[in-house]
XYZ file of C-alpha atoms in Angstrom:
502
model
C 28.294 -5.836 19.387
C 27.126 -3.382 22.012
C 29.115 -0.275 22.777
C 29.162 1.050 26.274
C 26.308 3.524 26.820
C 26.517 6.827 28.656
C 25.672 6.974 32.277
C 21.941 6.753 32.837
C 19.579 6.846 35.736
C 18.338 3.620 37.344
C 14.857 4.207 36.002
C 16.209 4.463 32.486
C 18.190 1.212 32.908
C 15.135 -0.556 34.132
C 13.087 0.501 31.160
C 15.696 -0.569 28.653
C 14.975 -3.862 26.889
C 17.122 -6.015 24.743
C 15.909 -7.584 21.528
C 17.703 -10.327 19.651
C 19.125 -9.203 16.303
C 18.585 -10.808 12.941
C 22.214 -11.815 12.582
C 25.123 -12.515 14.928
C 23.026 -12.384 18.043
C 23.308 -8.636 18.155
C 20.931 -6.849 20.445
C 19.257 -3.370 20.282
C 18.156 -1.190 23.083
C 14.578 0.248 22.781
C 13.974 3.406 24.745
C 10.545 4.766 25.599
C 9.625 8.406 25.069
C 10.059 9.056 28.738
C 13.635 7.780 28.789
C 16.500 10.203 28.871
C 18.281 11.344 25.786
C 21.322 9.212 26.678
C 19.429 5.997 25.938
C 18.259 7.370 22.622
C 21.824 8.143 21.796
C 22.698 4.574 22.735
C 20.114 3.251 20.300
C 21.495 5.478 17.598
C 24.968 4.056 18.251
C 23.540 0.564 18.113
C 21.980 1.247 14.726
C 25.247 2.551 13.462
C 27.012 -0.594 14.675
C 24.431 -2.754 13.039
C 24.875 -0.948 9.796
C 28.613 -1.329 10.112
C 28.386 -5.054 10.719
C 25.862 -5.462 7.911
C 22.825 -6.241 10.113
C 19.364 -4.813 9.102
C 17.488 -2.579 11.631
C 14.481 -4.011 13.421
C 11.123 -3.267 11.607
C 8.804 -3.573 14.655
C 10.250 -0.322 16.133
C 9.291 1.759 13.079
C 5.681 0.485 13.092
C 5.317 1.450 16.707
C 6.524 4.970 15.999
C 4.187 5.280 12.981
C 1.187 4.094 14.997
C 1.983 6.511 17.772
C 2.187 9.510 15.331
C -1.051 8.526 13.606
C -2.804 8.386 16.953
C -1.629 11.890 17.832
C -2.919 13.235 14.492
C -6.391 11.704 14.820
C -6.906 12.627 18.475
C -7.966 16.345 17.879
C -10.549 15.322 15.275
C -11.970 12.774 17.654
C -12.302 15.412 20.383
C -14.092 17.830 18.001
C -16.502 15.106 16.903
C -17.229 14.262 20.525
C -17.929 17.924 21.333
C -20.338 18.347 18.382
C -22.178 15.191 19.342
C -22.485 16.385 22.933
C -23.866 19.812 21.808
C -26.491 18.164 19.606
C -27.470 15.868 22.423
C -27.839 18.729 24.928
C -29.821 20.794 22.417
C -32.147 17.892 21.645
C -32.765 17.168 25.330
C -33.217 20.810 26.546
C -36.457 21.554 28.430
C -39.259 23.575 26.750
C -39.591 27.269 27.921
C -43.184 28.490 28.223
C -44.007 31.318 25.731
C -44.675 34.780 27.129
C -47.669 36.771 25.814
C -46.749 39.357 23.099
C -46.529 42.871 24.662
C -47.051 45.990 22.509
C -45.393 49.162 23.742
C -47.600 52.221 24.156
C -45.838 55.615 24.097
C -47.015 58.373 26.428
C -47.372 61.593 24.413
C -48.596 65.156 24.806
C -51.111 66.537 22.322
C -52.732 69.808 21.316
C -56.193 70.268 19.902
C -56.231 71.454 16.293
C -58.148 74.630 15.510
C -58.327 76.197 12.064
C -58.188 79.982 12.263
C -56.727 83.157 10.735
C -53.483 84.419 12.203
C -51.139 87.366 11.660
C -47.913 86.421 13.411
C -45.125 88.722 14.473
C -41.727 88.236 12.884
C -38.974 88.266 15.496
C -35.890 89.822 13.930
C -32.500 90.964 15.190
C -30.321 93.862 14.158
C -28.208 96.778 15.311
C -28.757 100.488 15.693
C -26.960 102.825 13.302
C -26.669 106.587 12.975
C -29.214 108.062 10.617
C -27.031 111.134 10.133
C -23.392 111.699 10.959
C -20.545 113.669 9.448
C -16.973 114.700 10.092
C -16.753 118.329 11.178
C -13.585 119.958 9.794
C -11.751 123.243 10.223
C -12.868 125.873 7.694
C -9.946 128.232 8.347
C -6.347 127.785 9.419
C -4.964 128.964 12.737
C -4.308 128.164 16.362
C -7.128 126.718 18.468
C -7.713 129.019 21.440
C -10.904 127.515 22.932
C -12.868 124.240 22.904
C -16.247 123.187 24.274
C -16.220 121.223 27.512
C -18.182 118.398 25.809
C -15.780 118.189 22.853
C -14.512 114.771 23.894
C -15.325 111.131 23.225
C -18.968 110.463 24.106
C -19.790 114.118 24.741
C -23.227 115.570 24.028
C -23.456 118.827 22.080
C -26.623 120.831 21.511
C -27.420 122.505 18.221
C -25.852 125.977 17.871
C -23.215 125.538 20.573
C -19.623 126.507 19.743
C -17.357 123.489 19.483
C -14.075 125.420 19.257
C -12.637 128.852 18.434
C -9.579 129.612 16.289
C -7.407 132.717 16.768
C -9.238 135.461 14.812
C -6.596 138.223 14.744
C -5.639 137.770 11.095
C -9.257 137.519 10.010
C -10.317 140.638 11.946
C -7.417 142.535 10.377
C -8.403 141.401 6.889
C -11.968 142.515 7.465
C -10.976 145.941 8.817
C -8.551 146.492 5.935
C -11.258 145.688 3.412
C -13.618 148.081 5.146
C -11.000 150.864 5.008
C -10.486 150.315 1.299
C -14.221 150.438 0.850
C -14.430 153.768 2.639
C -11.603 155.189 0.530
C -13.287 154.078 -2.662
C -16.572 155.573 -1.533
C -14.912 158.936 -0.947
C -13.282 158.825 -4.371
C -16.648 158.032 -5.925
C -18.203 161.032 -4.199
C -15.443 163.275 -5.528
C -15.897 161.987 -9.047
C -19.630 162.462 -8.897
C -19.136 166.102 -7.780
C -16.746 166.774 -10.668
C -19.209 165.244 -13.076
C -21.966 167.439 -11.796
C -19.800 170.569 -12.151
C -18.919 169.733 -15.734
C -22.538 169.067 -16.531
C -23.442 172.548 -15.234
C -20.606 174.134 -17.207
C -21.766 172.354 -20.323
C -25.217 173.804 -19.946
C -23.727 177.306 -19.662
C -21.461 176.716 -22.627
C -24.382 175.622 -24.739
C -26.287 178.793 -23.798
C -23.307 180.942 -24.714
C -23.004 179.067 -28.001
C -26.624 179.773 -28.806
C -26.152 183.512 -28.130
C -23.045 183.576 -30.291
C -24.882 181.929 -33.159
C -27.723 184.467 -32.882
C -25.190 187.290 -32.934
C -23.644 185.880 -36.129
C -27.058 185.740 -37.760
C -27.638 189.452 -36.987
C -24.176 190.315 -38.189
C -24.793 188.574 -41.517
C -27.969 190.602 -42.014
C -26.217 193.877 -41.140
C -23.316 193.038 -43.407
C -25.679 192.440 -46.302
C -27.079 195.937 -45.713
C -23.648 197.435 -45.550
C -23.946 198.460 -41.964
C -21.262 196.034 -40.690
C -17.886 195.149 -42.104
C -16.813 191.662 -43.116
C -14.084 191.698 -40.484
C -16.575 192.145 -37.739
C -18.640 189.273 -39.122
C -15.587 187.005 -39.107
C -14.797 187.935 -35.518
C -18.266 186.977 -34.442
C -18.025 183.693 -36.325
C -14.736 183.043 -34.485
C -16.541 183.510 -31.194
C -19.118 180.879 -32.221
C -16.338 178.381 -32.918
C -14.746 179.071 -29.557
C -18.055 178.551 -27.765
C -18.590 175.300 -29.700
C -15.119 174.044 -28.779
C -15.691 174.781 -25.090
C -18.988 172.906 -25.137
C -17.371 169.899 -26.826
C -14.550 169.799 -24.255
C -17.061 169.826 -21.415
C -19.031 167.011 -23.073
C -15.857 164.894 -23.374
C -14.960 165.617 -19.765
C -18.397 164.470 -18.669
C -17.923 161.162 -20.531
C -14.560 160.612 -18.792
C -16.070 161.289 -15.377
C -18.896 158.904 -16.043
C -16.427 156.125 -16.969
C -14.354 156.792 -13.846
C -17.467 156.717 -11.700
C -18.496 153.363 -13.204
C -15.013 151.967 -12.522
C -15.080 153.219 -8.951
C -18.464 151.668 -8.394
C -17.119 148.318 -9.651
C -14.221 148.633 -7.233
C -16.700 149.347 -4.477
C -18.664 146.203 -5.293
C -15.471 144.130 -5.305
C -14.549 145.518 -1.914
C -18.019 144.674 -0.651
C -17.408 141.048 -1.654
C -14.005 141.151 0.027
C -15.570 142.468 3.198
C -18.270 139.779 3.107
C -15.635 137.073 2.597
C -13.550 138.455 5.445
C -16.584 138.500 7.715
C -17.405 134.936 6.647
C -13.877 133.785 7.442
C -14.125 135.550 10.761
C -17.341 133.696 11.561
C -15.743 130.404 10.536
C -13.118 130.789 13.236
C -15.872 129.436 15.502
C -17.279 125.990 14.668
C -20.865 125.453 15.812
C -22.851 122.211 16.101
C -25.485 121.955 13.343
C -27.731 119.613 15.390
C -27.975 117.816 18.716
C -25.200 115.277 18.504
C -22.975 112.744 20.182
C -19.258 113.482 19.802
C -16.714 110.872 18.785
C -13.252 110.638 17.186
C -12.086 113.971 18.626
C -8.702 115.257 17.404
C -8.763 118.963 18.383
C -7.025 120.373 21.457
C -6.343 123.901 22.701
C -3.077 125.251 21.309
C -2.986 122.995 18.282
C -2.317 124.613 14.904
C -4.970 123.439 12.486
C -5.112 123.729 8.725
C -8.074 124.073 6.430
C -10.064 120.806 6.164
C -8.379 119.207 9.184
C -10.759 116.824 10.965
C -11.933 118.104 14.331
C -14.440 115.403 15.386
C -17.323 113.222 14.196
C -20.863 114.238 15.120
C -23.746 111.727 15.307
C -27.292 113.065 15.320
C -28.708 111.771 18.573
C -32.294 112.423 17.462
C -31.946 110.312 14.309
C -31.184 106.701 15.220
C -32.155 103.824 12.947
C -32.410 100.068 13.482
C -30.853 98.030 10.682
C -32.060 94.443 10.215
C -32.392 91.854 7.444
C -35.385 90.108 5.909
C -35.057 86.827 4.050
C -36.169 86.581 0.455
C -39.333 84.734 1.453
C -40.239 87.221 4.201
C -39.594 90.235 1.990
C -41.505 88.773 -0.950
C -44.441 87.713 1.228
C -44.875 91.129 2.848
C -44.375 93.140 -0.350
C -46.721 90.942 -2.384
C -49.365 91.115 0.333
C -49.256 94.835 1.236
C -47.572 96.342 -1.817
C -44.775 98.140 0.029
C -42.625 97.884 3.115
C -41.975 101.557 3.860
C -44.185 103.040 6.542
C -44.857 99.782 8.405
C -44.530 100.103 12.197
C -41.782 98.213 14.000
C -41.188 97.650 17.704
C -37.548 97.857 18.779
C -36.460 96.256 22.064
C -33.111 96.934 23.708
C -32.085 94.762 26.654
C -29.802 96.660 28.997
C -28.647 95.337 32.336
C -31.395 92.731 32.555
C -34.110 95.278 31.737
C -35.755 95.640 28.331
C -36.623 99.051 26.879
C -39.092 99.427 24.015
C -38.935 102.038 21.240
C -41.531 102.535 18.491
C -40.063 102.853 15.004
C -41.142 103.114 11.372
C -39.525 101.563 8.306
C -38.157 104.428 6.213
C -35.986 102.839 3.549
C -34.635 99.633 2.031
C -31.006 99.030 1.143
C -30.084 99.510 -2.498
C -28.303 96.145 -2.730
C -29.069 92.612 -1.599
C -26.599 91.329 0.988
C -24.410 88.775 -0.793
C -23.332 87.107 2.463
C -26.777 85.836 3.482
C -28.945 86.678 0.473
C -31.237 88.873 2.582
C -32.445 92.448 2.172
C -31.293 95.090 4.667
C -34.082 97.306 5.996
C -33.809 100.512 8.045
C -36.403 101.632 10.597
C -36.135 105.075 12.191
C -36.705 105.210 15.934
C -39.317 107.878 16.625
C -37.834 109.054 19.935
C -34.406 107.549 20.639
C -34.023 109.591 23.839
C -36.847 107.875 25.739
C -37.094 105.827 27.902
C -33.266 105.869 27.885
C -30.951 107.361 25.252
C -30.385 104.856 22.454
C -26.973 105.064 20.806
C -25.605 103.516 17.610
C -24.130 100.023 17.805
C -26.676 98.476 20.186
C -27.882 94.926 19.482
C -31.683 95.040 19.389
C -34.624 92.713 18.864
C -37.422 93.801 16.539
C -41.025 92.728 16.003
C -42.615 93.203 12.584
C -46.162 92.149 11.721
C -46.279 89.480 9.030
C -49.096 89.096 6.516
C -52.472 87.656 7.541
C -52.667 83.870 7.054
C -56.160 82.420 6.570
C -57.284 78.858 7.366
C -54.141 77.726 9.187
C -53.429 75.504 12.188
C -50.953 76.605 14.824
C -48.692 73.813 16.091
C -45.594 73.683 18.298
C -42.300 73.285 16.496
C -41.577 69.744 17.902
C -44.819 68.466 16.323
C -43.349 68.766 12.807
C -41.453 65.778 11.392
C -39.296 65.831 8.267
C -40.476 69.359 7.527
C -43.847 68.243 6.118
C -45.542 65.719 8.444
C -47.491 65.788 11.703
C -49.080 62.888 13.562
C -52.703 62.865 14.707
C -53.976 60.519 17.424
C -56.784 58.404 15.989
C -58.128 55.492 18.056
C -55.027 55.685 20.277
C -52.747 55.223 17.272
C -50.651 57.595 15.188
C -52.004 58.749 11.855
C -49.541 60.785 9.711
C -50.851 63.872 7.917
C -48.903 65.859 5.292
C -48.725 69.604 6.002
C -47.370 72.744 4.362
C -45.585 75.285 6.556
C -46.680 78.807 5.575
C -45.247 80.849 8.445
C -44.247 80.956 12.078
C -45.341 82.727 15.222
C -42.550 82.766 17.752
C -41.643 79.127 18.437
C -44.893 77.862 16.881
C -45.529 77.055 13.225
C -48.491 77.908 11.025
C -49.421 75.040 8.706
C -52.114 74.182 6.216
C -53.245 70.548 6.246
C -56.211 68.208 6.035
C -56.807 68.342 9.772
C -60.266 68.882 11.214
C -61.027 71.050 14.220
C -60.790 69.088 17.444
C -58.289 66.484 16.278
C -55.384 65.824 18.612
C -51.900 66.539 17.226
C -48.894 64.878 18.891
C -46.398 67.395 20.253
C -44.019 65.000 22.028
C -40.866 64.334 20.033
C -40.625 60.597 19.240
C -37.564 58.757 17.986
C -39.492 56.201 15.879
C -42.883 57.603 14.882
C -44.962 55.818 12.286
C -48.437 54.963 11.172
C -50.298 52.755 13.650
C -47.906 53.228 16.581
C -49.795 52.798 19.855
C -49.803 55.924 22.039
C -51.445 57.109 25.217
C -52.163 60.782 25.781
C -50.591 62.276 28.868
C -52.979 63.925 31.323
C -52.822 67.625 32.080
C -50.084 68.760 34.443
C -51.219 68.286 38.070
C -51.388 71.041 40.630
C -48.535 71.428 43.067
C -48.804 68.577 45.576
C -51.170 66.504 43.404
C -50.148 63.168 41.954
C -50.319 62.347 38.274
C -52.421 59.377 37.177
C -49.934 58.203 34.558
C -46.190 58.481 35.026
C -44.091 60.010 32.268
C -42.542 57.530 29.887
C -43.824 54.560 27.977
C -46.531 52.071 29.010
C -46.708 48.403 28.028
C -50.088 47.052 27.073
C -50.904 43.357 26.607
C -52.069 42.324 23.179
C -53.420 38.907 22.209
C -51.040 36.973 20.028
């Protein structure tokens, strides 16, 4: 039994086929893949009807679908196999390409001729100038500043002995005059005491003479009394006179001792006043601050009218005739020079200061070595004093300078440009137009060139051109000398290809 199908297109109806069923003459509609979905739905309904009526579905339709799916699965593998077969065929039938001759590349290089010699290079060093002597000048007395030097300002130039500033001296003049007055008073008192002492000394001499006469009179009286010519009363009176004369002499002697003590005390007072006067005069002199040497002025704090106290900073003075260049030597440089010459002090140094595109040269001498090794770079700081920092132009502290210091004398060395050294220990010599590596030991430098010791004979050519892939046996061609202006070079710069038999 066939149910009515949905509306289809004419093409779909034409493609539909009927197939007799196994039982009851039932038919089934087979729809191709290109038919619309409505026919497929019709087939599904037909299968359902067949199942309902007890009829078995047709087996030939399932085999067709299975064959069609198997074909789709095997088709990609067949295409891959065909492609591989085609590639092998094309590869087997490709034409033979004629072989090109093997070309070896020859590198164009510059060379220098080796020459063994003795050399004493100059070390090129860099440093800064520093003040060899500077100090902070401070007020020695307190008071109001009443006068300052015209050059007492930042960057000013002061000559030795010039007055930097003056402090009000009224109090200090008064103290000096008062001390002088006390000294004069003490001197007058000392003169008075010395006169009194002299008078007592004269009186003592007279008293001693009177005492001697009184004693002689007593001796005569004793003799007369023993004879009976003089009474005992008279003898006692004369003895009383001797005692009185003795007492007067003793009083004068004591008075002289007192005067001598007073005079000594007055003299001590006089000496103390002399010190006071000297101190007052010193304080008076210190009201004027004078420059101790020719100096540059910096960090000025003093102004007219300012009240300053003792030890207040006035300015910083830098000795303009004592400028030093400070630079560093590496451990190897320091050890090499010291071991070769024994000491570093006293060696001459050339200092160069570039200013405004012009370079000025100053001779200098190494005077001292820093007490400590610089922990930042491991070098040793060295100081060289500039002999005349005022010529050709005044050299001030803080300038960046370049220095030249003679190194030790190196014997039996070869001088090569810096690009000629590879890996720090190898140079290449041209031998039969090929590179031959030679081990070297770098012992020093001279500007941009290196001093090396190596097994290199005089006259051998050392490659100076920097190569990316150097090695033993690499073919090279030496470049000719630079042509004159307008002349043409025989060989262009760059590499050259040279034919080599296979």
